[in-house]
Short mmCIF file of C-alpha atoms and ligand atoms in Angstrom, two decimals:
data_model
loop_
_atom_site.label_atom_id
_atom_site.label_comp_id
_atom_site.label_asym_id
_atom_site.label_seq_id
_atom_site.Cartn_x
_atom_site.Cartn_y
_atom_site.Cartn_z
CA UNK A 57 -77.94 -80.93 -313.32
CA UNK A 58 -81.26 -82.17 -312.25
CA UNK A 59 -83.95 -82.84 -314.92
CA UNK A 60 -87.75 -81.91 -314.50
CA UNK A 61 -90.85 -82.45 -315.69
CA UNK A 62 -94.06 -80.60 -315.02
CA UNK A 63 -97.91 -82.40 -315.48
CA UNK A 64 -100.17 -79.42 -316.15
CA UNK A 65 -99.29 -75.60 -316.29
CA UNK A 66 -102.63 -74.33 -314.61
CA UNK A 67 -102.70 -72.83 -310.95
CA UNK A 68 -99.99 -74.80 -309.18
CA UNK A 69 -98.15 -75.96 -312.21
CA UNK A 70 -97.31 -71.78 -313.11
CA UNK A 71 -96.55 -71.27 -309.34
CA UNK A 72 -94.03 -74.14 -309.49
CA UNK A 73 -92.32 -72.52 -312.07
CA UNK A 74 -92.61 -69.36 -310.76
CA UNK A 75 -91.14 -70.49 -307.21
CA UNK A 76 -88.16 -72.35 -309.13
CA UNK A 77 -87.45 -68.97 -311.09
CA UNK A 78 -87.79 -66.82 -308.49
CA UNK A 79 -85.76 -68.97 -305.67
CA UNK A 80 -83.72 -70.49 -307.90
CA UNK A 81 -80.11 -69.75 -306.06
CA UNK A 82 -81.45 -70.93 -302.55
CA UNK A 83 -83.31 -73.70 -304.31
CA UNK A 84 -80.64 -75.35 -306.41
CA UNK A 85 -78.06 -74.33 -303.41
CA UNK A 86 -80.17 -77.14 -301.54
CA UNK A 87 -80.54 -79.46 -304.23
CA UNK A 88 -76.77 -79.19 -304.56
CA UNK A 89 -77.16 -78.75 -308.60
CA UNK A 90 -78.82 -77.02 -311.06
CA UNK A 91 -82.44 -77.61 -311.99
CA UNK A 92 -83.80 -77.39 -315.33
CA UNK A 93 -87.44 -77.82 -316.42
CA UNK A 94 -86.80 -79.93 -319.78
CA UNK A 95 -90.74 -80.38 -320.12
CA UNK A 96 -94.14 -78.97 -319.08
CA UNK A 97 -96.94 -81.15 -320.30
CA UNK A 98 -100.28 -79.15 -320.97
CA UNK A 99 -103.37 -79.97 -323.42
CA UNK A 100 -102.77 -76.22 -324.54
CA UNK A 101 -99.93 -73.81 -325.92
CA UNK A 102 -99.07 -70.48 -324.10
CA UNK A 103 -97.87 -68.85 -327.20
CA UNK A 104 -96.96 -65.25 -324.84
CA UNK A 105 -95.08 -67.62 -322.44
CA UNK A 106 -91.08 -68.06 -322.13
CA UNK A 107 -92.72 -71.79 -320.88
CA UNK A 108 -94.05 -72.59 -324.61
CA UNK A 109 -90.41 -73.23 -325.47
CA UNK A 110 -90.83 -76.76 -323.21
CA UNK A 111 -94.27 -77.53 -323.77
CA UNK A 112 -95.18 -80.65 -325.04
CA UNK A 113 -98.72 -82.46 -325.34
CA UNK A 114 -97.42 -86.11 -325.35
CA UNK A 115 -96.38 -87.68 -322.02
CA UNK A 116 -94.25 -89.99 -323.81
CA UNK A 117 -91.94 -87.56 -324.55
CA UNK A 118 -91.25 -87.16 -321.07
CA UNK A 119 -91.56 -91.10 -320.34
CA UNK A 120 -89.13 -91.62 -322.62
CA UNK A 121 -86.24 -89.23 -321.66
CA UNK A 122 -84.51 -91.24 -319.19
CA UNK A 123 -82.72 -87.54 -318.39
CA UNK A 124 -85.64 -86.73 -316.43
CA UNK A 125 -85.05 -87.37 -312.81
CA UNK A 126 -88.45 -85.61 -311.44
CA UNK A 127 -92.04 -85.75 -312.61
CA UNK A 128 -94.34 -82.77 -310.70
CA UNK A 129 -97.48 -84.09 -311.12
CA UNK A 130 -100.08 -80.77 -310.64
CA UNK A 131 -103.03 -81.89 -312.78
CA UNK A 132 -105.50 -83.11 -310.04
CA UNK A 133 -108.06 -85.59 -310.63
CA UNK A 134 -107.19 -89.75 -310.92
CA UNK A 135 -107.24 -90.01 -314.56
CA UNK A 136 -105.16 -89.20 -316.20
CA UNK A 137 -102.38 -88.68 -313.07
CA UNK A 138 -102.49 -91.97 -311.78
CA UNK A 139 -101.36 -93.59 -315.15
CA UNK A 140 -98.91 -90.89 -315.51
CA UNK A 141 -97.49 -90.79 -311.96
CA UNK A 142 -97.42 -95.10 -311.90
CA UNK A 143 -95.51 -95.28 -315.16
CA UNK A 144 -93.11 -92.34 -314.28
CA UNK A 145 -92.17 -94.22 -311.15
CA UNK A 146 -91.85 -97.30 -312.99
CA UNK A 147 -89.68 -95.55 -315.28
CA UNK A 148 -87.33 -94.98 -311.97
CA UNK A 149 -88.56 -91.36 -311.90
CA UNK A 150 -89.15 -89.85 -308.93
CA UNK A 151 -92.51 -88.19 -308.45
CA UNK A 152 -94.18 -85.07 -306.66
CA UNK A 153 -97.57 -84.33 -306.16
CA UNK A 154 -100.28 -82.02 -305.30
CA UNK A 155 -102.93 -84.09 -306.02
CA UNK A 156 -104.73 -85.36 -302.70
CA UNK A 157 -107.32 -87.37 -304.47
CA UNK A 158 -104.19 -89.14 -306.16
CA UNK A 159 -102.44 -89.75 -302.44
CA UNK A 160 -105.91 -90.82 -300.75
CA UNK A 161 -107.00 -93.49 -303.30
CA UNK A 162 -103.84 -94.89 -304.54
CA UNK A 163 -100.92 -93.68 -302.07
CA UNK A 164 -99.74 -96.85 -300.75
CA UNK A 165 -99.68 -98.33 -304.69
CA UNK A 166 -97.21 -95.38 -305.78
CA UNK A 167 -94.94 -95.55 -302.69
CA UNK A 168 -95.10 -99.30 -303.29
CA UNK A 169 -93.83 -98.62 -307.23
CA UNK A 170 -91.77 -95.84 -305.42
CA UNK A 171 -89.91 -98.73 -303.24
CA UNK A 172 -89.28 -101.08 -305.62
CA UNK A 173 -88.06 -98.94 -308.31
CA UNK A 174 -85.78 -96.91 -306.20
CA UNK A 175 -87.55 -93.67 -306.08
CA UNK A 176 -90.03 -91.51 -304.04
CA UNK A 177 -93.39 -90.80 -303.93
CA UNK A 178 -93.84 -87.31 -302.47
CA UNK A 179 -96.76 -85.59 -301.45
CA UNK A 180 -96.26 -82.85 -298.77
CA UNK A 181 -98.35 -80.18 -301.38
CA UNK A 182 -101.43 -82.84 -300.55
CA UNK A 183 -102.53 -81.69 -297.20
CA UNK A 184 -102.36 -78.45 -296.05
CA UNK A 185 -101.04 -76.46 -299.13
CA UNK A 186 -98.29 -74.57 -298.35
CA UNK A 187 -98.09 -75.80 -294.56
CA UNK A 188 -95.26 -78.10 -293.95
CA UNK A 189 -97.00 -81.61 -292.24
CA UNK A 190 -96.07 -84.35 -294.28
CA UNK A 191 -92.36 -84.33 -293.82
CA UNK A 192 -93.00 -83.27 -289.76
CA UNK A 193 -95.19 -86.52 -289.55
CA UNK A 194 -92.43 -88.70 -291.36
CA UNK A 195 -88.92 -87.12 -290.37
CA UNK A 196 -89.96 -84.83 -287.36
CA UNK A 197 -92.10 -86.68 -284.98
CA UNK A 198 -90.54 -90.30 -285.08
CA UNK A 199 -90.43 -90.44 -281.90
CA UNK A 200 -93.75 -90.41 -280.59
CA UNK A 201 -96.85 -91.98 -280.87
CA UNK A 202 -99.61 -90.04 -282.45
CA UNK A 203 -102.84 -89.84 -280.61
CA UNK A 204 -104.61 -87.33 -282.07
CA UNK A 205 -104.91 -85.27 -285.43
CA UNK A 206 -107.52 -82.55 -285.51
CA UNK A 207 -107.41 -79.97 -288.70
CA UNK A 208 -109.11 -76.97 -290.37
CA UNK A 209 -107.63 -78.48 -293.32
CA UNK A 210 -110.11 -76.93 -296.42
CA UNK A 211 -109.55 -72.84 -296.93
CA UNK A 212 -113.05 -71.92 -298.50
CA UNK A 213 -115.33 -73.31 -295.81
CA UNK A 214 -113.04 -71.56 -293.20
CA UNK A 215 -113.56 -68.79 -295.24
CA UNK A 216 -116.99 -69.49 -295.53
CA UNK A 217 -117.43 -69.80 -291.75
CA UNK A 218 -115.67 -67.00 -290.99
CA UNK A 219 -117.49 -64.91 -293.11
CA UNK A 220 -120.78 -65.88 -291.68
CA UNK A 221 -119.70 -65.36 -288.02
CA UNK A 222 -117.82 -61.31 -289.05
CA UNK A 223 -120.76 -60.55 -291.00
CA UNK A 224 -123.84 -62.22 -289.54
CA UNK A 225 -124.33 -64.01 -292.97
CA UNK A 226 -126.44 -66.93 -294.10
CA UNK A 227 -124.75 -69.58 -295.86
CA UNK A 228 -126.57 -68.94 -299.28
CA UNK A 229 -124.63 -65.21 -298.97
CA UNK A 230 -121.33 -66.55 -298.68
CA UNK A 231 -121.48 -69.32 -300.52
CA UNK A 232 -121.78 -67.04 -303.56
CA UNK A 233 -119.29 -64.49 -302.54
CA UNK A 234 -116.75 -67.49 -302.08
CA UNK A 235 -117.51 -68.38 -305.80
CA UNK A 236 -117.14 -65.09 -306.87
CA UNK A 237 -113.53 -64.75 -305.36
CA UNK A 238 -112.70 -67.90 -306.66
CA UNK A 239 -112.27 -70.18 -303.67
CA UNK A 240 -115.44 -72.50 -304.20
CA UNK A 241 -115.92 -74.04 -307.35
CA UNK A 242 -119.21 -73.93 -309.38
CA UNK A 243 -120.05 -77.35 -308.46
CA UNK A 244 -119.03 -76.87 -304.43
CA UNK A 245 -119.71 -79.69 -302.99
CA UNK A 246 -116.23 -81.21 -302.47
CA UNK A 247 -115.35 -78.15 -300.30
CA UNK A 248 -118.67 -77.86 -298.30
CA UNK A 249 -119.40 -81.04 -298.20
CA UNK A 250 -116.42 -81.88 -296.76
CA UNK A 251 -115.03 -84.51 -299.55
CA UNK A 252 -112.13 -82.36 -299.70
CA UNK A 253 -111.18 -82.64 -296.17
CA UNK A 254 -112.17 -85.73 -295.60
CA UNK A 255 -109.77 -87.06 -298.16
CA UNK A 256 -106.93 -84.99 -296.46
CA UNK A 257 -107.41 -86.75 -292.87
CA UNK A 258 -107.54 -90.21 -294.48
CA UNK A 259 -104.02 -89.05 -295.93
CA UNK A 260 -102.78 -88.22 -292.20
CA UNK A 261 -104.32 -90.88 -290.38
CA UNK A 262 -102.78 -93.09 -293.07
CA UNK A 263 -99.61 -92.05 -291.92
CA UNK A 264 -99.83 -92.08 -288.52
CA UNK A 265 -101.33 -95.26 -288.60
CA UNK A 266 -98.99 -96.45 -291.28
CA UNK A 267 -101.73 -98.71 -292.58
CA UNK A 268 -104.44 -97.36 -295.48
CA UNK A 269 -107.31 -95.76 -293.86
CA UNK A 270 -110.00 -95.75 -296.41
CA UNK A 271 -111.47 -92.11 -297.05
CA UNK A 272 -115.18 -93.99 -297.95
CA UNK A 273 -114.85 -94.93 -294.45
CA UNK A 274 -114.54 -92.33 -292.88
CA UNK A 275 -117.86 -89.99 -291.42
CA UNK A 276 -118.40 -87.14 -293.26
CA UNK A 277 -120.45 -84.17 -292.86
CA UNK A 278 -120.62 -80.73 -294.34
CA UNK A 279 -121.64 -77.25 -293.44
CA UNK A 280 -124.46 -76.78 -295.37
CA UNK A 281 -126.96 -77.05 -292.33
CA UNK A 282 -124.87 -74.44 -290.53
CA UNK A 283 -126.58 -70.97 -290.06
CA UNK A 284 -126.48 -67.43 -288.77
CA UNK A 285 -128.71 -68.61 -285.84
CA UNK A 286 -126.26 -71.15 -284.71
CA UNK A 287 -123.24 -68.99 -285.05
CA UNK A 288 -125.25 -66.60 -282.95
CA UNK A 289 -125.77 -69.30 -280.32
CA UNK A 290 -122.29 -70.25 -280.32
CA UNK A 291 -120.40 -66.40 -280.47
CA UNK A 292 -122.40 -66.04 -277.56
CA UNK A 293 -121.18 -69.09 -275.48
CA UNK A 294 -117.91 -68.21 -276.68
CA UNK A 295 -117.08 -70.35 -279.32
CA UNK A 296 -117.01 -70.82 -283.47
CA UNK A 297 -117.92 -73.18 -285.33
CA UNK A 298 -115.09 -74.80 -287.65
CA UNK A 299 -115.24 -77.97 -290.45
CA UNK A 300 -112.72 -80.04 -288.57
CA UNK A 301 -111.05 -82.91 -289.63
CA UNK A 302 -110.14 -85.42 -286.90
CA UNK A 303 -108.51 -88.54 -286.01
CA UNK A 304 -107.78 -90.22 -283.10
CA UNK A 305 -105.70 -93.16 -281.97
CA UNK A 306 -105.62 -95.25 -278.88
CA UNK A 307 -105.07 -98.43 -277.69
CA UNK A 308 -105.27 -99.72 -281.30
CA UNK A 309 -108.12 -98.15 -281.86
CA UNK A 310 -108.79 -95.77 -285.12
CA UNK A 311 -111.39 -93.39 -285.50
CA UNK A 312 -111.69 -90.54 -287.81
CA UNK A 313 -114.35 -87.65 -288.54
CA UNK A 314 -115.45 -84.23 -291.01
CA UNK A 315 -117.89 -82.38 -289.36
CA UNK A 316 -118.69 -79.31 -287.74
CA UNK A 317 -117.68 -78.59 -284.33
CA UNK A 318 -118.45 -75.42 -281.59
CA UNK A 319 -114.62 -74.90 -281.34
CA UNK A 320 -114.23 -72.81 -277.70
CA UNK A 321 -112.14 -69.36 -278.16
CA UNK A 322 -109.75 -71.23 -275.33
CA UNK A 323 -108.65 -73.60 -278.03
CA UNK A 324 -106.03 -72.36 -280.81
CA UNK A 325 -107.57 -73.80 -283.71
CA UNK A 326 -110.45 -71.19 -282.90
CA UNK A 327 -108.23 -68.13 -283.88
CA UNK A 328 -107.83 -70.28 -287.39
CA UNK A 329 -109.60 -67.88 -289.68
CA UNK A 330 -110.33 -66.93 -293.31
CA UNK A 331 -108.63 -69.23 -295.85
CA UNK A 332 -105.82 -70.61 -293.51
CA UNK A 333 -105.68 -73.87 -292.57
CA UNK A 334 -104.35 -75.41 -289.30
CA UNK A 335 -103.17 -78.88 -287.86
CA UNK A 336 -102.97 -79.61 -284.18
CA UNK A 337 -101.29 -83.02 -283.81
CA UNK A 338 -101.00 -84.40 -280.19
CA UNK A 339 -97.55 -86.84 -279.70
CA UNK A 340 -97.62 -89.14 -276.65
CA UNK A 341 -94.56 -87.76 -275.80
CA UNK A 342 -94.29 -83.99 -277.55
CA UNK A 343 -98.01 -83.21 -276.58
CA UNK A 344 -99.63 -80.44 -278.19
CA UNK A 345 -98.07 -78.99 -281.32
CA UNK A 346 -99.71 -76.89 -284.19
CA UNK A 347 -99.09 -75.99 -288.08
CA UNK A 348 -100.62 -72.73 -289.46
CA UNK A 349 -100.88 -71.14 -292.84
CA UNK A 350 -102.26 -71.17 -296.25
CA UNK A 351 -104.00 -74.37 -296.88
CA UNK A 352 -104.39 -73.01 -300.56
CA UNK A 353 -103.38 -70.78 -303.04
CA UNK A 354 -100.43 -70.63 -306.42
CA UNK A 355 -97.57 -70.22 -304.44
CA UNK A 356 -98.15 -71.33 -300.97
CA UNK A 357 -98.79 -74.95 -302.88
CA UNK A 358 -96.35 -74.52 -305.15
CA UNK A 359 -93.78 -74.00 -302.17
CA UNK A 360 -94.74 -77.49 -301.04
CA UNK A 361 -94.19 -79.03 -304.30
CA UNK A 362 -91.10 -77.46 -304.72
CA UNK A 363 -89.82 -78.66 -301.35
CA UNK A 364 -90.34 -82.38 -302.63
CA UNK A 365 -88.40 -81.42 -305.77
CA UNK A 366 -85.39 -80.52 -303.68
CA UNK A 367 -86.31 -83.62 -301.87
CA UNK A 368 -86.41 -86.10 -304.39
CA UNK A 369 -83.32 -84.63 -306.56
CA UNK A 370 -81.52 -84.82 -302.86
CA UNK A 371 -82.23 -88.34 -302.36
CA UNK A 372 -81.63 -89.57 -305.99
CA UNK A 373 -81.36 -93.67 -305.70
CA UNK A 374 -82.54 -93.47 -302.46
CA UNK A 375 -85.86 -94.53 -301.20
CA UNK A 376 -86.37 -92.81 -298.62
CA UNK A 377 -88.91 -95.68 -297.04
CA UNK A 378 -91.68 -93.50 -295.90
CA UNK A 379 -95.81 -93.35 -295.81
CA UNK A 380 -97.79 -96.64 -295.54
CA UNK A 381 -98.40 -99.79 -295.85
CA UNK A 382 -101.55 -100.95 -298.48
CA UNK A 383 -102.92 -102.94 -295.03
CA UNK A 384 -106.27 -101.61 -294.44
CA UNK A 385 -107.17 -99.89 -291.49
CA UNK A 386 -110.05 -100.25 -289.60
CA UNK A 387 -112.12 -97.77 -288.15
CA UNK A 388 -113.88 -97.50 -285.01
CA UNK A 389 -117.66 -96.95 -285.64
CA UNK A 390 -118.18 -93.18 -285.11
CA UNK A 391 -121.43 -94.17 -283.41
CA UNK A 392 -118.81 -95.18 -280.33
CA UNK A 393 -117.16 -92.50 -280.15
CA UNK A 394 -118.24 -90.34 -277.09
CA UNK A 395 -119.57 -86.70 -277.96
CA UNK A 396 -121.57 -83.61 -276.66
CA UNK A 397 -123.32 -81.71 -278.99
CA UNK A 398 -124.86 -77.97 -278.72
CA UNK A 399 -128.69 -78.39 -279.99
CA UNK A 400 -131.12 -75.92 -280.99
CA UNK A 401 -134.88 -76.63 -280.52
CA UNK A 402 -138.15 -75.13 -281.60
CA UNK A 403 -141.23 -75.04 -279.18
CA UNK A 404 -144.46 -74.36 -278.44
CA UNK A 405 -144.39 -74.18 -274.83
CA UNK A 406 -141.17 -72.76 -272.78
CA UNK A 407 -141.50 -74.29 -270.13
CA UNK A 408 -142.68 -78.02 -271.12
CA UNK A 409 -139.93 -77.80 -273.57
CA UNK A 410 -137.41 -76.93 -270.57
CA UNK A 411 -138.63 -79.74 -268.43
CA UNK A 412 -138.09 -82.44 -271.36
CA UNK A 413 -134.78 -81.30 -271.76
CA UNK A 414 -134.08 -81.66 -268.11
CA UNK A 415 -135.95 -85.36 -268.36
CA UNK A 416 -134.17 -86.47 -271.68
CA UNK A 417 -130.64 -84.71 -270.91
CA UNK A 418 -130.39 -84.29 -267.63
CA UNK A 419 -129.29 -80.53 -268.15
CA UNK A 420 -131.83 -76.91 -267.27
CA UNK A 421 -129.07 -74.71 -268.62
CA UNK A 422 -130.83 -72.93 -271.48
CA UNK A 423 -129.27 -70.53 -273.77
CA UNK A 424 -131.62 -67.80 -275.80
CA UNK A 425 -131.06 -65.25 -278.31
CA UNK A 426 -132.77 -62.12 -278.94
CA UNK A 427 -135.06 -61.69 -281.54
CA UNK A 428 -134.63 -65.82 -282.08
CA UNK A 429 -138.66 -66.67 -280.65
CA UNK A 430 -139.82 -69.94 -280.05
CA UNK A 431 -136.32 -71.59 -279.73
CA UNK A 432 -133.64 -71.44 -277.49
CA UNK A 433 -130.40 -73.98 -277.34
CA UNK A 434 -128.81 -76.33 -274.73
CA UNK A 435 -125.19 -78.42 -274.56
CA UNK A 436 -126.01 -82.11 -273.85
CA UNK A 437 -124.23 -84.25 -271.74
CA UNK A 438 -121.65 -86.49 -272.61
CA UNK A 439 -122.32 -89.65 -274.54
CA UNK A 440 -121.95 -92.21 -277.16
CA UNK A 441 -122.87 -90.43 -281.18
CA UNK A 442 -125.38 -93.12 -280.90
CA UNK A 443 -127.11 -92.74 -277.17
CA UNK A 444 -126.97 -88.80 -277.69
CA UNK A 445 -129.32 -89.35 -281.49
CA UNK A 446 -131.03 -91.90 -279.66
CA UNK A 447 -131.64 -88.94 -276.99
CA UNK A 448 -132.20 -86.25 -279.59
CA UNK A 449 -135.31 -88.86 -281.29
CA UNK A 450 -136.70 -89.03 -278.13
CA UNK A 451 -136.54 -85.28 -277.50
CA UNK A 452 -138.43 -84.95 -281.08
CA UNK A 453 -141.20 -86.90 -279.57
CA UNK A 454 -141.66 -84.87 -276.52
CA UNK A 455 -145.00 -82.57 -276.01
CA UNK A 456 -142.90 -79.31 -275.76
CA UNK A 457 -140.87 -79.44 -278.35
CA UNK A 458 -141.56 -78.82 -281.90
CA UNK A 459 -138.37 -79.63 -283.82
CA UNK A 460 -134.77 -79.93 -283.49
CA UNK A 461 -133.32 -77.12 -285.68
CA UNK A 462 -129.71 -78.09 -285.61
CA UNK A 463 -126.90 -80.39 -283.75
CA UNK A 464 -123.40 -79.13 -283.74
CA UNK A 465 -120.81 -81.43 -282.02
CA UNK A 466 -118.66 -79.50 -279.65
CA UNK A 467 -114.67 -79.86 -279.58
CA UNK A 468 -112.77 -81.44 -277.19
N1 LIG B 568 -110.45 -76.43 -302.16
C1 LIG B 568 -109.34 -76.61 -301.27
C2 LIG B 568 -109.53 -75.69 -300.07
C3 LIG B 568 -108.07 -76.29 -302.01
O1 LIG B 568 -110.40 -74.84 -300.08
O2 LIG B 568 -108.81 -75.84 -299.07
C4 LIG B 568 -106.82 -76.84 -301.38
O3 LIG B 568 -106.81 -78.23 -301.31
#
C-alpha cells in the first residue's frame, strides 16, 4: 500500500482524485499496490465531499506521517509550494508536481534534495498538460542529441489565435470571450504575454541542455500586437500565426525564444489549433518527432500527475537521476540569431514606398489586401534579429513610408 498526499483540492488537485478513482485497477495494477490518499491539504472544507473525510489544513500533519510515500503538489504559485515540496523531499518523500513556475525557478534545487534524499522530483504535468514530454525527453530520446525544441505550449493564446483567424476577430474580441470560457485569467498577462510559455521552454531547454537555463533570460514576446489585419496578410500567403516557444542547440550554442511566428500550412505545428498544445523536438539522430494534445484542462493534467504518482511509488528508494544540473546556461543573444520577418507598412505614396523596400530589403514582392488602403506587406530577407531592426529603423525613415504597423517573425 502506497501512501498519498494531495497540496490543494482546486482544478487539478479534484482531477487527480478523480483520475485515481476512476482508473484505479489499471493504476494501482502499474504501481504494483494499492494507493490510498491518507491526506488532501486545502485552506477550505468540502463539507458535500466523500474528500472532507482526509482533509486537513496543517501541512505538518502530512510532514509528519512518515507513511506517506508521495506528496502531489497542485497548488501553483512559489510560496507556499516550494517550502512544502523542499521539506517533503527532505522528509524522503517523493514529490509530483504541476506547478511550472515551481520547476522553472527552483527545479534543479528539488531534484538536488530529490538526489540526496533518495527520492524524485517529478514534473511531467509542468509542460504540456496532459501531453507526455518530460519522461520522452528523459527515458525516450537518450540517444540523441537535441537540436531543436519548438512548441505551442500555452492553450488560451492558441485559442486566442485561432479564434481570430476562424472568425476574423480583433484581439480585444477574443480576449474577452477567452475570459468568459475560463481559459484566460482576469489578470491575462501570463498567458498573452507569453510568461507562461516562456517558463515552459526554459523547463525543456533545461533538460536538454541538462544545465539551468534561466527563464529571465530568455526573449519574450506576446500577442498583444497581433491583429485581424495581419492574420489576413498571413491566411493569404498561406500561413498562421502561432505563440511559439523555441529553443535551439548547436555547436554549444543555446538560444531560446516566445514570440509570434507566420507558421506555413506545410509545417505540422500549423494544424495545432484551439486549446491544444504541440511539441516538435528535432533529435540528431531521430529527426523530426511531434507531441499533440491538451496542454490544459482537470483531467488531461491530472493524467500527467498521476503518471508521476505511479512513477514515484514504482521507483520507491530509487532516484531515478534525471533533469539538470543547477550550472547555468548561457544563452546566445537573440539579436544573433538569424530571422525573416513578414512586415506590414503604412504609406503615403505606393510606389516610393515600393522602391524603399526594394533599396532597404532587397525584395519588390508586395503583398495587399482588399479593403486594407494605404498599406500593403512584404517578407524580408534573411538576417541577423539585429541587422533586420536595424533595416526596419531605416525603412521608418524612408520618404514613402509612413509607419511600420507590425513585424511577425516567420518559422523555419
Ligand atoms: N494557462 C495555461 C495555458 C494553462 O493556457 O496553456 C496550462 O499551463
Amino acid at each position: 500500500m502506497a501512501n498519498i498526499a494531495i497540496l490543494g483540492y482546486g482544478t487539478v488537485g479534484s482531477g487527480v482524485v478523480e483520475v485515481l478513482k476512476t482508473n484505479k485497477k489499471r493504476i494501482e495494477a502499474k504501481a504494483c499496490q494499492p494507493i490510498e490518499i491518507k491526506y488532501v491539504l486545502d485552506l477550505r472544507d468540502f463539507p458535500n465531499d466523500p474528500i472532507q473525510n482526509v482533509i486537513t489544513h496543517n501541512y505538518d500533519d502530512i510532514l509528519n506521517d512518515p507513511s506517506v510515500e508521495v506528496v502531489v503538489e497542485v497548488m501553483g504559485g512559489t510560496n507556499p509550494a516550494y517550502t512544502f515540496v523542499k521539506s517533503a523531499l527532505q522528509k524522503g518523500k517523493s514529490v509530483c508536481t504541476s506547478n511550472k513556475e515551481l520547476v522553472a525557478s527552483y527545479g534543479s534545487e528539488l531534484m538536488r534534495i530529490a538526489k540526496e534524499n533518495n527520492v524524485n522530483f517529478l514534473y511531467e504535468a509542468s509542460v504540456g498538460g496532459g501531453i507526455p514530454i518530460i519522461r520522452p525527453i528523459n527515458r525516450s530520446i537518450t540517444s540523441d542529441r537535441i537540436e531543436e525544441i519548438t512548441g505551442i505550449l500555452n492553450g488560451t493564446t492558441n485559442y486566442m489565435l485561432s479564434k481570430m483567424s476562424d472568425e476574423d476577430l480583433e484581439y480585444n474580441d477574443v480576449l474577452s470571450d477567452a475570459q468568459e470560457k475560463g481559459y484566460a485569467e482576469r489578470n491575462p498577462d501570463a498567458d498573452v504575454e507569453g510568461y507562461d510559455a516562456c517558463r515552459k521552454i526554459a523547463i525543456l531547454a533545461s533538460l536538454a541542455t541538462e544545465k539551468t537555463v534561466s527563464y529571465d533570460d530568455i526573449y519574450t514576446e506576446g500577442i498583444t500586437s497581433i491583429s485581424k489585419a495581419d492574420i489576413a496578410y498571413i491566411k493569404k500567403m498561406g500561413g498562421s500565426v502561432k505563440l511559439l516557444a523555441t529553443a535551439k542547440f548547436n555547436d554549444g550554442k543555446v538560444w531560446a525564444r516566445v514570440a509570434p511566428a507566420v507558421v506555413l500550412n506545410e509545417n505540422p505545428l500549423s494544424m495545432v489549433n484551439d486549446v491544444f498544445n504541440a511539441i516538435l523536438l528535432k533529435g540528431n539522430m531521430l529527426g523530426d518527432v511531434m507531441f499533440y494534445g491538451k496542454g490544459a484542462g482537470k483531467l488531461p493534467t491530472a493524467s500527467a500527475v498521476v503518471s508521476d504518482i505511479v512513477e514515484a511509488i514504482r521507483h520507491k528508494d530509487i532516484n531515478l537521476g534525471i533533469g539538470w544540473s543547477e550550472q547555468k546556461q548561457e544563452l546566445m543573444s537573440i539579436d544573433d540569431v538569424l530571422v525573416r520577418k513578414f512586415v506590414r507598412v503604412e504609406y503615403n505614396n505606393k510606389e516610393e514606398a515600393k522602391a524603399d523596400v526594394l533599396k532597404v530589403f532587397g525584395t519588390d514582392e508586395i503583398m495587399e489586401f482588399f479593403g486594407l488602403e494605404n498599406e500593403f506587406a512584404f517578407v524580408t530577407c534573411e538576417a541577423k534579429e539585429a541587422e533586420i531592426n536595424d533595416k526596419l529603423n531605416e525603412l521608418i525613415n524612408c520618404k514613402g513610408i509612413v509607419s511600420i504597423l507590425n513585424s511577425i517573425r516567420m518559422e523555419g
